[in-house]
PDB file of C-alpha atoms in Angstrom:
ATOM      1  CA  MET N  13      47.088 144.354 147.407  1.00 45.00           C
ATOM      2  CA  ALA N  14      45.084 142.008 149.623  1.00 44.00           C
ATOM      3  CA  MET N  15      47.950 139.513 149.609  1.00 48.00           C
ATOM      4  CA  LEU N  16      50.394 142.281 150.546  1.00 50.00           C
ATOM      5  CA  GLU N  17      48.192 143.401 153.434  1.00 56.00           C
ATOM      6  CA  GLN N  18      47.845 139.791 154.608  1.00 58.00           C
ATOM      7  CA  ALA N  19      51.623 139.382 154.494  1.00 60.00           C
ATOM      8  CA  MET N  20      52.121 142.578 156.515  1.00 62.00           C
ATOM      9  CA  THR N  21      49.673 141.217 159.085  1.00 66.00           C
ATOM     10  CA  ASP N  22      50.815 137.603 159.366  1.00 70.00           C
ATOM     11  CA  ALA N  23      54.503 137.549 158.387  1.00 79.00           C
ATOM     12  CA  PRO N  24      57.097 137.612 161.192  1.00 85.00           C
ATOM     13  CA  ILE N  25      58.114 141.143 162.084  1.00 87.00           C
ATOM     14  CA  TRP N  26      61.806 140.318 161.784  1.00 87.00           C
ATOM     15  CA  LEU N  27      61.265 139.148 158.204  1.00 89.00           C
ATOM     16  CA  ILE N  28      59.342 142.291 157.285  1.00 90.00           C
ATOM     17  CA  ALA N  29      62.069 144.415 158.884  1.00 91.00           C
ATOM     18  CA  LEU N  30      64.813 142.594 156.999  1.00 93.00           C
ATOM     19  CA  LEU N  31      63.050 142.945 153.648  1.00 93.00           C
ATOM     20  CA  PHE N  32      62.324 146.610 154.352  1.00 93.00           C
ATOM     21  CA  PHE N  33      65.980 147.277 155.216  1.00 94.00           C
ATOM     22  CA  LEU N  34      67.138 145.571 152.033  1.00 94.00           C
ATOM     23  CA  ALA N  35      64.574 147.562 150.036  1.00 94.00           C
ATOM     24  CA  LEU N  36      65.961 150.792 151.527  1.00 94.00           C
ATOM     25  CA  LEU N  37      69.482 149.786 150.525  1.00 92.00           C
ATOM     26  CA  LEU N  38      68.280 148.944 147.022  1.00 94.00           C
ATOM     27  CA  ALA N  39      66.450 152.257 146.675  1.00 93.00           C
ATOM     28  CA  SER N  40      69.560 154.123 147.807  1.00 90.00           C
ATOM     29  CA  TRP N  41      71.703 152.208 145.327  1.00 89.00           C
ATOM     30  CA  LEU N  42      69.298 153.002 142.495  1.00 91.00           C
ATOM     31  CA  GLY N  43      69.347 156.663 143.438  1.00 88.00           C
ATOM     32  CA  ARG N  44      73.132 156.674 143.422  1.00 85.00           C
ATOM     33  CA  ARG N  45      73.242 154.957 140.042  1.00 85.00           C
ATOM     34  CA  LEU N  46      70.772 157.488 138.679  1.00 85.00           C
ATOM     35  CA  ARG N  47      72.967 160.349 139.906  1.00 79.00           C
ATOM     36  CA  GLU N  48      76.044 158.848 138.304  1.00 77.00           C
ATOM     37  CA  ARG N  49      74.223 158.409 135.018  1.00 79.00           C
ATOM     38  CA  ILE N  50      72.579 161.788 134.593  1.00 77.00           C
ATOM     39  CA  ASP N  51      74.914 164.124 136.503  1.00 69.00           C
ATOM     40  CA  LYS N  52      78.551 164.294 135.359  1.00 60.00           C
ATOM     41  CA  GLY N  53      79.333 167.723 136.802  1.00 56.00           C
ATOM     42  CA  PRO N  54      82.058 168.158 139.423  1.00 50.00           C
ATOM     43  CA  GLU N  55      79.929 170.104 141.879  1.00 52.00           C
ATOM     44  CA  ARG N  56      76.833 169.237 143.793  1.00 52.00           C
ATOM     45  CA  SER N  57      74.026 171.756 143.798  1.00 54.00           C
ATOM     46  CA  GLY N  58      73.152 173.318 147.142  1.00 56.00           C
ATOM     47  CA  SER N  59      69.497 172.590 146.441  1.00 63.00           C
ATOM     48  CA  ASP N  60      70.233 168.867 146.731  1.00 69.00           C
ATOM     49  CA  GLY N  61      70.835 169.194 150.441  1.00 72.00           C
ATOM     50  CA  HIS N  62      67.604 171.135 150.865  1.00 79.00           C
ATOM     51  CA  LEU N  63      65.696 168.434 149.002  1.00 81.00           C
ATOM     52  CA  LEU N  64      67.217 165.724 151.183  1.00 81.00           C
ATOM     53  CA  SER N  65      66.504 167.610 154.396  1.00 84.00           C
ATOM     54  CA  ALA N  66      62.896 168.281 153.386  1.00 87.00           C
ATOM     55  CA  SER N  67      62.220 164.660 152.418  1.00 88.00           C
ATOM     56  CA  LEU N  68      63.722 163.269 155.623  1.00 88.00           C
ATOM     57  CA  ALA N  69      61.872 165.826 157.737  1.00 90.00           C
ATOM     58  CA  LEU N  70      58.568 164.885 156.121  1.00 91.00           C
ATOM     59  CA  LEU N  71      59.382 161.189 156.541  1.00 91.00           C
ATOM     60  CA  GLY N  72      60.077 161.758 160.232  1.00 90.00           C
ATOM     61  CA  LEU N  73      56.757 163.548 160.562  1.00 92.00           C
ATOM     62  CA  LEU N  74      54.879 160.682 158.898  1.00 92.00           C
ATOM     63  CA  LEU N  75      56.629 158.103 161.054  1.00 92.00           C
ATOM     64  CA  GLY N  76      55.857 160.124 164.171  1.00 92.00           C
ATOM     65  CA  PHE N  77      52.159 160.348 163.341  1.00 92.00           C
ATOM     66  CA  THR N  78      52.010 156.649 162.483  1.00 92.00           C
ATOM     67  CA  PHE N  79      53.804 155.662 165.681  1.00 93.00           C
ATOM     68  CA  SER N  80      51.447 157.882 167.676  1.00 92.00           C
ATOM     69  CA  LEU N  81      48.456 156.210 166.025  1.00 91.00           C
ATOM     70  CA  ALA N  82      49.798 152.725 166.798  1.00 90.00           C
ATOM     71  CA  LEU N  83      50.562 153.724 170.385  1.00 91.00           C
ATOM     72  CA  GLY N  84      47.056 155.141 170.744  1.00 91.00           C
ATOM     73  CA  ARG N  85      45.577 151.819 169.623  1.00 89.00           C
ATOM     74  CA  TYR N  86      47.786 150.025 172.146  1.00 90.00           C
ATOM     75  CA  ASP N  87      46.624 152.334 174.946  1.00 91.00           C
ATOM     76  CA  ALA N  88      43.000 151.779 173.931  1.00 91.00           C
ATOM     77  CA  ARG N  89      43.473 148.001 174.189  1.00 90.00           C
ATOM     78  CA  ARG N  90      45.120 148.405 177.580  1.00 91.00           C
ATOM     79  CA  GLU N  91      42.240 150.528 178.828  1.00 93.00           C
ATOM     80  CA  ALA N  92      39.785 147.922 177.521  1.00 92.00           C
ATOM     81  CA  VAL N  93      41.505 145.234 179.619  1.00 92.00           C
ATOM     82  CA  VAL N  94      41.333 147.477 182.698  1.00 94.00           C
ATOM     83  CA  ALA N  95      37.663 148.213 182.027  1.00 94.00           C
ATOM     84  CA  GLU N  96      36.823 144.531 181.688  1.00 94.00           C
ATOM     85  CA  GLY N  97      38.679 143.658 184.893  1.00 94.00           C
ATOM     86  CA  ASN N  98      36.777 146.369 186.764  1.00 95.00           C
ATOM     87  CA  ALA N  99      33.481 145.242 185.258  1.00 95.00           C
ATOM     88  CA  ILE N 100      34.054 141.622 186.291  1.00 94.00           C
ATOM     89  CA  GLY N 101      34.980 142.727 189.792  1.00 94.00           C
ATOM     90  CA  THR N 102      31.865 144.896 190.083  1.00 94.00           C
ATOM     91  CA  ALA N 103      29.624 142.108 188.823  1.00 94.00           C
ATOM     92  CA  TRP N 104      31.141 139.784 191.427  1.00 94.00           C
ATOM     93  CA  LEU N 105      30.473 142.243 194.245  1.00 93.00           C
ATOM     94  CA  ARG N 106      26.850 142.571 193.154  1.00 94.00           C
ATOM     95  CA  ALA N 107      26.561 138.784 192.904  1.00 93.00           C
ATOM     96  CA  THR N 108      27.672 138.390 196.526  1.00 93.00           C
ATOM     97  CA  LEU N 109      24.416 140.113 197.494  1.00 91.00           C
ATOM     98  CA  ALA N 110      22.332 137.382 195.869  1.00 91.00           C
ATOM     99  CA  PRO N 111      21.088 134.946 198.554  1.00 91.00           C
ATOM    100  CA  GLY N 112      20.387 131.243 198.460  1.00 90.00           C
ATOM    101  CA  PRO N 113      21.454 128.546 196.044  1.00 92.00           C
ATOM    102  CA  GLN N 114      20.703 130.803 193.054  1.00 93.00           C
ATOM    103  CA  GLY N 115      23.247 133.297 194.314  1.00 92.00           C
ATOM    104  CA  ALA N 116      25.826 130.564 194.873  1.00 93.00           C
ATOM    105  CA  ALA N 117      25.269 129.236 191.353  1.00 94.00           C
ATOM    106  CA  LEU N 118      25.663 132.760 189.952  1.00 94.00           C
ATOM    107  CA  ARG N 119      28.958 133.253 191.766  1.00 94.00           C
ATOM    108  CA  ASP N 120      30.294 129.909 190.541  1.00 94.00           C
ATOM    109  CA  THR N 121      29.343 130.871 187.006  1.00 94.00           C
ATOM    110  CA  LEU N 122      31.120 134.221 187.327  1.00 94.00           C
ATOM    111  CA  LYS N 123      34.271 132.436 188.470  1.00 93.00           C
ATOM    112  CA  GLY N 124      34.152 130.247 185.381  1.00 93.00           C
ATOM    113  CA  TYR N 125      33.551 133.303 183.216  1.00 94.00           C
ATOM    114  CA  ALA N 126      36.583 135.084 184.683  1.00 94.00           C
ATOM    115  CA  ASP N 127      38.729 131.980 184.130  1.00 92.00           C
ATOM    116  CA  LEU N 128      37.575 131.880 180.518  1.00 91.00           C
ATOM    117  CA  ARG N 129      38.463 135.533 179.930  1.00 92.00           C
ATOM    118  CA  LEU N 130      41.902 134.931 181.438  1.00 89.00           C
ATOM    119  CA  ARG N 131      42.570 132.223 178.880  1.00 86.00           C
ATOM    120  CA  LEU N 132      42.145 134.775 176.118  1.00 83.00           C
ATOM    121  CA  SER N 133      45.602 136.248 176.730  1.00 75.00           C
ATOM    122  CA  ASP N 134      47.496 132.952 176.475  1.00 68.00           C
ATOM    123  CA  THR N 135      45.694 130.811 173.936  1.00 59.00           C
ATOM    124  CA  GLN N 136      46.112 130.755 170.176  1.00 70.00           C
ATOM    125  CA  GLU N 137      42.512 129.631 169.706  1.00 78.00           C
ATOM    126  CA  ARG N 138      41.004 133.038 170.338  1.00 79.00           C
ATOM    127  CA  ASP N 139      38.052 132.568 168.006  1.00 81.00           C
ATOM    128  CA  ALA N 140      37.052 129.507 170.014  1.00 86.00           C
ATOM    129  CA  ILE N 141      37.441 131.474 173.265  1.00 87.00           C
ATOM    130  CA  GLU N 142      35.211 134.239 171.912  1.00 88.00           C
ATOM    131  CA  ALA N 143      32.597 131.652 170.957  1.00 89.00           C
ATOM    132  CA  GLU N 144      32.797 130.146 174.440  1.00 92.00           C
ATOM    133  CA  THR N 145      32.474 133.642 175.881  1.00 91.00           C
ATOM    134  CA  THR N 146      29.150 134.109 174.111  1.00 92.00           C
ATOM    135  CA  LYS N 147      27.858 130.858 175.603  1.00 93.00           C
ATOM    136  CA  ALA N 148      29.218 131.748 179.037  1.00 94.00           C
ATOM    137  CA  GLN N 149      27.497 135.124 178.915  1.00 94.00           C
ATOM    138  CA  ALA N 150      24.191 133.431 178.147  1.00 95.00           C
ATOM    139  CA  LEU N 151      24.704 131.135 181.145  1.00 95.00           C
ATOM    140  CA  VAL N 152      25.585 134.068 183.418  1.00 94.00           C
ATOM    141  CA  TRP N 153      22.451 135.888 182.304  1.00 95.00           C
ATOM    142  CA  ARG N 154      20.290 132.870 183.081  1.00 95.00           C
ATOM    143  CA  ARG N 155      21.854 132.688 186.537  1.00 94.00           C
ATOM    144  CA  VAL N 156      21.130 136.390 187.054  1.00 94.00           C
ATOM    145  CA  GLN N 157      17.500 135.882 186.058  1.00 94.00           C
ATOM    146  CA  ALA N 158      17.206 133.000 188.510  1.00 93.00           C
ATOM    147  CA  ALA N 159      18.713 135.051 191.353  1.00 92.00           C
ATOM    148  CA  LEU N 160      16.649 138.204 190.831  1.00 92.00           C
ATOM    149  CA  PRO N 161      13.363 137.048 192.461  1.00 91.00           C
ATOM    150  CA  ALA N 162      15.110 136.576 195.815  1.00 89.00           C
ATOM    151  CA  MET N 163      16.755 140.024 195.738  1.00 90.00           C
ATOM    152  CA  PRO N 164      15.274 143.428 196.620  1.00 90.00           C
ATOM    153  CA  PRO N 165      14.490 145.308 193.388  1.00 90.00           C
ATOM    154  CA  PRO N 166      17.075 148.104 193.877  1.00 90.00           C
ATOM    155  CA  ILE N 167      19.871 145.593 194.508  1.00 90.00           C
ATOM    156  CA  GLY N 168      18.680 143.400 191.655  1.00 91.00           C
ATOM    157  CA  ALA N 169      18.791 146.390 189.337  1.00 93.00           C
ATOM    158  CA  THR N 170      22.429 147.027 190.228  1.00 94.00           C
ATOM    159  CA  LEU N 171      23.239 143.370 189.525  1.00 93.00           C
ATOM    160  CA  VAL N 172      21.629 143.584 186.098  1.00 95.00           C
ATOM    161  CA  THR N 173      23.509 146.805 185.338  1.00 94.00           C
ATOM    162  CA  ALA N 174      26.847 145.384 186.454  1.00 94.00           C
ATOM    163  CA  THR N 175      26.341 142.226 184.412  1.00 94.00           C
ATOM    164  CA  SER N 176      25.429 144.228 181.310  1.00 95.00           C
ATOM    165  CA  GLU N 177      28.525 146.391 181.741  1.00 95.00           C
ATOM    166  CA  MET N 178      30.654 143.251 182.046  1.00 95.00           C
ATOM    167  CA  PHE N 179      29.285 141.982 178.745  1.00 95.00           C
ATOM    168  CA  ASP N 180      29.789 145.400 177.128  1.00 95.00           C
ATOM    169  CA  ALA N 181      33.396 145.479 178.347  1.00 93.00           C
ATOM    170  CA  ALA N 182      34.091 142.123 176.687  1.00 93.00           C
ATOM    171  CA  ALA N 183      32.594 143.387 173.426  1.00 92.00           C
ATOM    172  CA  SER N 184      34.611 146.614 173.600  1.00 91.00           C
ATOM    173  CA  ARG N 185      37.799 144.659 174.230  1.00 89.00           C
ATOM    174  CA  LYS N 186      37.150 142.499 171.192  1.00 88.00           C
ATOM    175  CA  ALA N 187      36.491 145.567 169.029  1.00 88.00           C
ATOM    176  CA  GLU N 188      39.697 147.264 170.190  1.00 85.00           C
ATOM    177  CA  ARG N 189      41.666 144.097 169.493  1.00 82.00           C
ATOM    178  CA  MET N 190      40.392 143.957 165.937  1.00 82.00           C
ATOM    179  CA  ALA N 191      41.088 147.636 165.238  1.00 82.00           C
ATOM    180  CA  ARG N 192      44.360 147.882 163.322  1.00 82.00           C
ATOM    181  CA  LEU N 193      46.303 150.562 161.550  1.00 83.00           C
ATOM    182  CA  PRO N 194      44.864 151.263 158.085  1.00 84.00           C
ATOM    183  CA  ALA N 195      46.878 149.387 155.485  1.00 82.00           C
ATOM    184  CA  SER N 196      46.922 152.500 153.280  1.00 84.00           C
ATOM    185  CA  VAL N 197      48.804 154.390 156.013  1.00 87.00           C
ATOM    186  CA  LEU N 198      51.491 151.711 156.269  1.00 86.00           C
ATOM    187  CA  ASP N 199      51.737 151.557 152.482  1.00 86.00           C
ATOM    188  CA  MET N 200      52.165 155.333 152.251  1.00 89.00           C
ATOM    189  CA  VAL N 201      54.831 155.447 154.968  1.00 91.00           C
ATOM    190  CA  SER N 202      56.725 152.536 153.431  1.00 90.00           C
ATOM    191  CA  LEU N 203      56.606 154.072 149.952  1.00 91.00           C
ATOM    192  CA  PHE N 204      57.728 157.453 151.228  1.00 92.00           C
ATOM    193  CA  ALA N 205      60.591 155.822 153.114  1.00 93.00           C
ATOM    194  CA  LEU N 206      61.754 154.061 149.950  1.00 93.00           C
ATOM    195  CA  LEU N 207      61.549 157.272 147.925  1.00 92.00           C
ATOM    196  CA  SER N 208      63.483 159.102 150.639  1.00 92.00           C
ATOM    197  CA  ALA N 209      66.137 156.381 150.532  1.00 92.00           C
ATOM    198  CA  GLY N 210      66.384 156.928 146.793  1.00 91.00           C
ATOM    199  CA  ILE N 211      66.862 160.663 147.374  1.00 88.00           C
ATOM    200  CA  VAL N 212      69.578 159.904 149.947  1.00 88.00           C
ATOM    201  CA  GLY N 213      71.389 157.761 147.388  1.00 86.00           C
ATOM    202  CA  TYR N 214      70.960 160.412 144.711  1.00 84.00           C
ATOM    203  CA  VAL N 215      72.210 163.309 146.822  1.00 82.00           C
ATOM    204  CA  LEU N 216      75.081 161.424 148.461  1.00 79.00           C
ATOM    205  CA  GLY N 217      75.906 159.265 145.467  1.00 68.00           C
ATOM    206  CA  ARG N 218      79.083 160.921 144.293  1.00 61.00           C
ATOM    207  CA  GLU N 219      82.510 159.465 144.744  1.00 51.00           C
ATOM    208  CA  GLU N 220      83.448 162.100 147.340  1.00 52.00           C
ATOM    209  CA  ASP N 221      80.331 161.259 149.352  1.00 57.00           C
ATOM    210  CA  ARG N 222      81.105 157.589 149.893  1.00 62.00           C
ATOM    211  CA  ARG N 223      82.152 158.404 153.450  1.00 67.00           C
ATOM    212  CA  HIS N 224      78.480 159.011 154.159  1.00 75.00           C
ATOM    213  CA  ARG N 225      77.430 155.455 153.363  1.00 77.00           C
ATOM    214  CA  VAL N 226      78.044 154.233 156.908  1.00 81.00           C
ATOM    215  CA  ILE N 227      75.827 156.997 158.296  1.00 84.00           C
ATOM    216  CA  THR N 228      73.259 156.238 155.624  1.00 87.00           C
ATOM    217  CA  THR N 229      73.213 152.581 156.674  1.00 87.00           C
ATOM    218  CA  VAL N 230      72.707 153.627 160.292  1.00 89.00           C
ATOM    219  CA  LEU N 231      69.817 155.844 159.182  1.00 90.00           C
ATOM    220  CA  PHE N 232      68.209 152.925 157.378  1.00 93.00           C
ATOM    221  CA  VAL N 233      68.619 150.749 160.482  1.00 94.00           C
ATOM    222  CA  LEU N 234      66.819 153.394 162.534  1.00 93.00           C
ATOM    223  CA  LEU N 235      64.009 153.642 159.995  1.00 93.00           C
ATOM    224  CA  THR N 236      63.674 149.851 160.003  1.00 94.00           C
ATOM    225  CA  LEU N 237      63.531 149.687 163.791  1.00 94.00           C
ATOM    226  CA  THR N 238      60.864 152.400 163.815  1.00 92.00           C
ATOM    227  CA  LEU N 239      58.703 150.521 161.322  1.00 91.00           C
ATOM    228  CA  ALA N 240      59.192 147.282 163.264  1.00 91.00           C
ATOM    229  CA  SER N 241      58.084 149.005 166.469  1.00 91.00           C
ATOM    230  CA  ILE N 242      54.964 150.330 164.736  1.00 91.00           C
ATOM    231  CA  LEU N 243      54.072 146.869 163.453  1.00 89.00           C
ATOM    232  CA  ASP N 244      54.773 145.375 166.872  1.00 89.00           C
ATOM    233  CA  LEU N 245      52.419 147.809 168.586  1.00 88.00           C
ATOM    234  CA  ASP N 246      49.770 147.054 165.972  1.00 86.00           C
ATOM    235  CA  ARG N 247      49.793 143.298 166.646  1.00 82.00           C
ATOM    236  CA  PRO N 248      47.782 142.486 169.787  1.00 79.00           C
ATOM    237  CA  TRP N 249      48.739 138.787 169.760  1.00 74.00           C
ATOM    238  CA  SER N 250      51.846 138.039 167.731  1.00 71.00           C
ATOM    239  CA  GLY N 251      53.996 141.035 168.653  1.00 69.00           C
ATOM    240  CA  SER N 252      56.539 141.136 171.451  1.00 77.00           C
ATOM    241  CA  ILE N 253      54.762 144.089 173.103  1.00 79.00           C
ATOM    242  CA  GLN N 254      51.917 142.337 174.888  1.00 81.00           C
ATOM    243  CA  LEU N 255      49.269 143.574 177.275  1.00 83.00           C
ATOM    244  CA  SER N 256      49.168 142.263 180.819  1.00 85.00           C
ATOM    245  CA  PRO N 257      45.876 140.666 181.931  1.00 88.00           C
ATOM    246  CA  GLN N 258      46.624 141.717 185.518  1.00 90.00           C
ATOM    247  CA  PRO N 259      43.305 143.597 186.013  1.00 92.00           C
ATOM    248  CA  ILE N 260      41.369 140.408 185.239  1.00 92.00           C
ATOM    249  CA  ILE N 261      43.779 138.352 187.357  1.00 91.00           C
ATOM    250  CA  ASP N 262      43.110 140.690 190.271  1.00 92.00           C
ATOM    251  CA  ALA N 263      39.350 140.441 189.743  1.00 92.00           C
ATOM    252  CA  ARG N 264      39.540 136.645 189.713  1.00 91.00           C
ATOM    253  CA  ALA N 265      41.712 136.586 192.826  1.00 92.00           C
ATOM    254  CA  ALA N 266      39.095 138.638 194.670  1.00 90.00           C
ATOM    255  CA  MET N 267      36.572 135.854 194.067  1.00 89.00           C
ATOM    256  CA  ASN N 268      38.431 133.299 196.200  1.00 80.00           C
TER     257      ASN N 268
END
């Protein structure tokens, strides 16, 4: 199971989609073969259509909930980027109130910190960037401590608060990035889709129902595209649906 979950996480989405589509076709074929083997009657029971409708309706409901969950995770990551950009901008504004060489050193350090956080969206070495972020935060904090004695206490307190919120925003963004859809949910949806494909093949598996195979193939394509979209939304780095770092870009541009 761990290997399957790792494959679902790391394998290319197009490969997963192709294998899933082929699995749907295979399940439908097995259902049709089962119908041909056990049912030799000339008529199809009206309950078959009800069974097919119920299974597809439940599958659509499961896919809708799963897509909504993946979209919610995507929105949470987007909000985390906005929050971090705002936090960096606020920390910069507070740092502009710090006088003397200590204030200048703090502002230079914040520029470097913003540049580092911008690299997070483009690099493949994200673990290294996160490690550098920890070191950069320690340096920023030392610069804040050095600048505080020259600042009035109320203004210094706002600088400390803004810096802490900037660090918290980076931690929240990392946590949201690591939050993924539960593997058990994807397994359940995939299994239900395969069983539904088998029911489609069973119900529409008679000779007179071969005209439905084109529509069935289209249905399987739609199911595959839906699953691919869910996986794409659930991949912060490797998917085609990527978040824009524009809030952090704007915060960095304000520092010039």
